[in-house]
C-alpha positions as a printed Julia matrix, in Angstrom:
234×3 Matrix{Float64}:
   8.99  -10.89   19.93
   5.85  -10.17   17.9
   6.21   -8.05   14.77
   4.7    -6.89   11.51
   6.14   -8.74    8.53
   5.66   -7.22    5.08
   5.47  -10.14    2.65
   5.91   -9.7    -1.13
   3.78  -11.98   -3.29
   4.21  -12.91   -6.98
   3.28  -10.32   -9.6
   2.34  -13.17  -11.93
   4.03  -16.56  -11.76
   3.31  -18.31   -8.44
   6.75  -19.96   -8.61
   8.2   -16.56   -7.67
   6.92  -17.04   -4.11
   9.84  -17.63   -1.73
  10.1   -20.48    0.79
  10.54  -17.89    3.53
   7.39  -15.99    2.53
   5.36  -19.21    2.64
   6.72  -20.05    6.1
   5.97  -16.56    7.46
   2.39  -16.69    6.19
   1.88  -20.14    7.71
   3.2   -18.96   11.09
   1.32  -15.63   11.22
  -1.52  -15.16   13.68
  -3.25  -12.95   11.13
  -2.73  -12.09    7.45
  -3.76   -8.61    6.32
  -4.78   -8.76    2.66
  -5.6    -6.02    0.15
  -8.28   -8.3    -1.33
  -9.04  -11.47    0.62
 -10.42  -13.16   -2.52
  -7.17  -12.65   -4.44
  -4.99  -13.63   -1.5
  -7.28  -16.59   -0.81
  -6.28  -18.1    -4.17
  -2.6   -17.73   -3.27
  -3.05  -19.21    0.21
  -5.04  -22.15   -1.13
  -2.3   -22.9    -3.68
   0.31  -23.11   -0.91
  -2.05  -24.84    1.58
  -2.06  -21.94    4.02
  -5.2   -21.77    6.16
  -4.49  -18.83    8.46
  -7.06  -16.17    9.3
  -7.28  -13.17    6.95
  -8.54   -9.63    7.36
  -9.11   -6.97    4.7
  -6.57   -4.14    4.72
  -6.9    -1.76    1.79
  -6.68    1.93    0.91
 -10.29    2.56    1.95
  -9.97    1.28    5.52
  -6.28    1.33    6.47
  -6.37    4.82    8.0
  -9.05    3.61   10.43
  -7.39    0.39   11.57
  -3.62    0.99   11.77
  -3.59    1.99   15.46
  -5.59   -1.08   16.44
  -3.42   -3.42   14.38
  -0.19   -1.98   15.81
  -1.63   -2.42   19.31
  -2.45   -6.06   18.57
   1.15   -6.68   17.56
   2.35   -5.01   20.78
   0.0    -7.41   22.56
   1.86  -10.4    21.14
   0.3   -11.19   17.75
   2.51  -11.81   14.73
   0.83  -10.16   11.75
   1.76  -10.48    8.07
   0.84   -7.9     5.45
   0.35   -8.75    1.77
  -1.05   -6.9    -1.23
  -2.67   -8.36   -4.34
   0.73   -8.63   -6.04
   4.3    -7.5    -5.43
   5.63   -5.74   -2.35
   3.08   -3.99   -0.11
   3.44   -0.19    0.24
   4.95    0.14   -3.26
   1.97    1.79   -5.0
  -0.18   -0.41   -2.76
  -1.57   -0.16    0.8
   0.96   -0.63    3.6
   2.8     2.62    4.23
   0.34    3.91    6.82
   0.54    0.69    8.85
   4.34    0.57    8.73
   4.5     4.21    9.81
   2.15    3.57   12.74
   4.11    0.51   13.85
   7.33    2.53   13.79
   5.59    5.29   15.79
   4.46    2.79   18.42
   7.84    1.07   18.6
   6.58   -2.13   16.95
   9.18   -4.22   15.13
   8.74   -4.18   11.31
  10.43   -6.57    8.9
  10.1    -6.52    5.1
  11.0    -9.69    3.23
  12.82   -9.39   -0.1
  10.77  -10.51   -3.04
   8.73   -9.68   -6.1
   8.08   -6.15   -7.3
   7.15   -5.25  -10.87
   9.43   -2.32  -11.61
  12.79   -4.05  -10.96
  12.58   -6.68  -13.75
  11.08   -4.04  -16.08
  13.98   -1.67  -15.38
  16.67   -4.32  -15.81
  15.11   -5.67  -19.04
  14.66   -2.19  -20.52
  18.28   -1.77  -21.56
  18.14    1.8   -20.25
  20.59    3.14  -17.64
  19.71    1.71  -14.23
  22.53    2.75  -11.92
  20.31    5.69  -10.91
  16.58    5.93  -11.44
  13.45    7.76  -10.3
  10.36    5.7    -9.36
   7.14    7.68   -9.85
   4.52    4.93   -9.57
   1.15    6.11  -10.88
   0.95    9.68  -12.13
  -1.82   11.89  -10.7
  -4.99   11.29  -12.7
  -6.08   14.92  -12.92
  -4.88   17.57  -10.5
  -1.13   18.05  -10.67
  -0.55   15.66  -13.57
   0.74   18.2   -16.1
   2.75   19.99  -13.43
   4.48   16.73  -12.48
   5.21   15.84  -16.12
   6.74   19.27  -16.66
   8.94   18.82  -13.59
  10.08   15.38  -14.76
  10.88   16.59  -18.29
  14.31   17.76  -17.05
  15.03   14.64  -14.97
  18.4    13.09  -15.96
  17.72    9.73  -14.34
  15.69    6.92  -15.88
  12.05    7.39  -14.8
   9.66    4.54  -13.97
   5.86    4.73  -14.06
   3.03    2.29  -13.39
   0.0     2.48  -15.66
  -3.18    0.61  -16.51
  -3.61   -0.84  -20.03
  -6.66    1.39  -20.58
  -4.64    4.6   -20.13
  -1.33    3.47  -21.63
  -1.58    5.11  -25.07
  -2.89    8.34  -23.56
  -0.04    8.44  -21.04
   2.62    7.64  -23.66
   1.19   10.42  -25.85
   1.46   12.88  -22.96
   5.02   11.75  -22.29
   5.85   12.44  -25.94
   4.42   15.94  -25.59
   6.52   16.76  -22.51
   9.66   14.69  -23.15
   9.82   14.61  -26.96
   8.64   11.89  -29.33
  12.22   10.66  -29.86
  12.81    9.9   -26.15
  13.62    6.22  -25.65
  11.15    4.13  -23.67
  10.54    0.52  -22.68
   7.07   -0.78  -21.83
   6.74   -4.1   -20.01
   3.44   -5.86  -19.39
   2.31   -9.14  -17.84
   5.66   -9.5   -16.06
   6.48  -13.15  -15.2
   3.23  -14.34  -16.81
   2.69  -16.49  -19.9
   2.23  -13.52  -22.26
   4.99  -11.32  -20.84
   6.11   -8.7   -23.35
   8.57   -5.79  -23.45
   8.36   -3.24  -26.25
  11.32   -0.88  -26.68
  11.95    2.12  -28.93
  11.21    5.82  -29.15
   7.96    7.08  -27.66
   6.67    7.6   -31.19
   7.45    3.99  -32.15
   6.0     2.47  -28.98
   2.82    4.55  -29.24
   2.36    3.29  -32.81
   2.81   -0.3   -31.6
   0.15   -0.08  -28.9
  -2.32    1.76  -31.12
  -2.28   -1.33  -33.36
  -1.82   -3.9   -30.56
  -4.24   -3.27  -27.71
  -2.33   -3.53  -24.41
  -3.47   -5.9   -21.68
  -2.29   -6.62  -18.16
  -0.36   -4.53  -15.66
   2.03   -2.03  -17.25
   5.46   -0.68  -16.28
   6.84    2.24  -18.32
  10.6     2.82  -18.17
  11.57    6.16  -19.72
  15.09    7.34  -20.51
  16.26   10.43  -18.66
  17.19   13.73  -20.31
  20.67   13.62  -21.83
  22.83   16.68  -21.66
  24.54   18.14  -24.69
  27.85   16.4   -23.96
  26.2    12.95  -23.77
  24.4    13.49  -27.09
  27.63   14.51  -28.83
  29.42   11.44  -27.44
  26.67    9.14  -28.76
  26.84   10.81  -32.16
  30.59   10.25  -32.33
  30.18    6.56  -31.5
């Protein structure tokens, strides 16, 4: 039975590609790619020569019905993004939703996504967490930060290196400069780095050391009075 397969791709190191993901891409009738140039490099590395088609945030709303219909007609289609798992702060949700609406089978392979290794490596509580992805750039940004300032769970954000210091500074304003944070960049790549400390300390680090690469911010949740007293006693 034909289906849509959502295929995670490495966020950095190509060795993170799974054997199953390679097989699915080789067997697909069509590969939907966020950027065919980026995906082309990946496919060439693994000697995959299947047909590709662009599927990104600027055109997905126009093509999802047609793509779902093609799958119903018998085509096996694979969806990839530039890195990580499609639909996680990347195109993909609209297509999955349309396939579900049309009764098309959808399968998502397990695989790479940036926030999981960043969360685990942070040393911050991870039994419960809140994934925010990218904050709104303008409208609603301060409102969302104010809402999150009382969140008890660990909070995860994605950010670009160009806005990192500005975002950390805003977090310090809303969450307090002493709030613990972990910033991971270049995950699984040669220059992978995780910087941990208070917001004040991490801001100071990145003012001196210009950040590069994709960024994951892992921010400690708000501790209640009882938790703070317990930590002080320890």
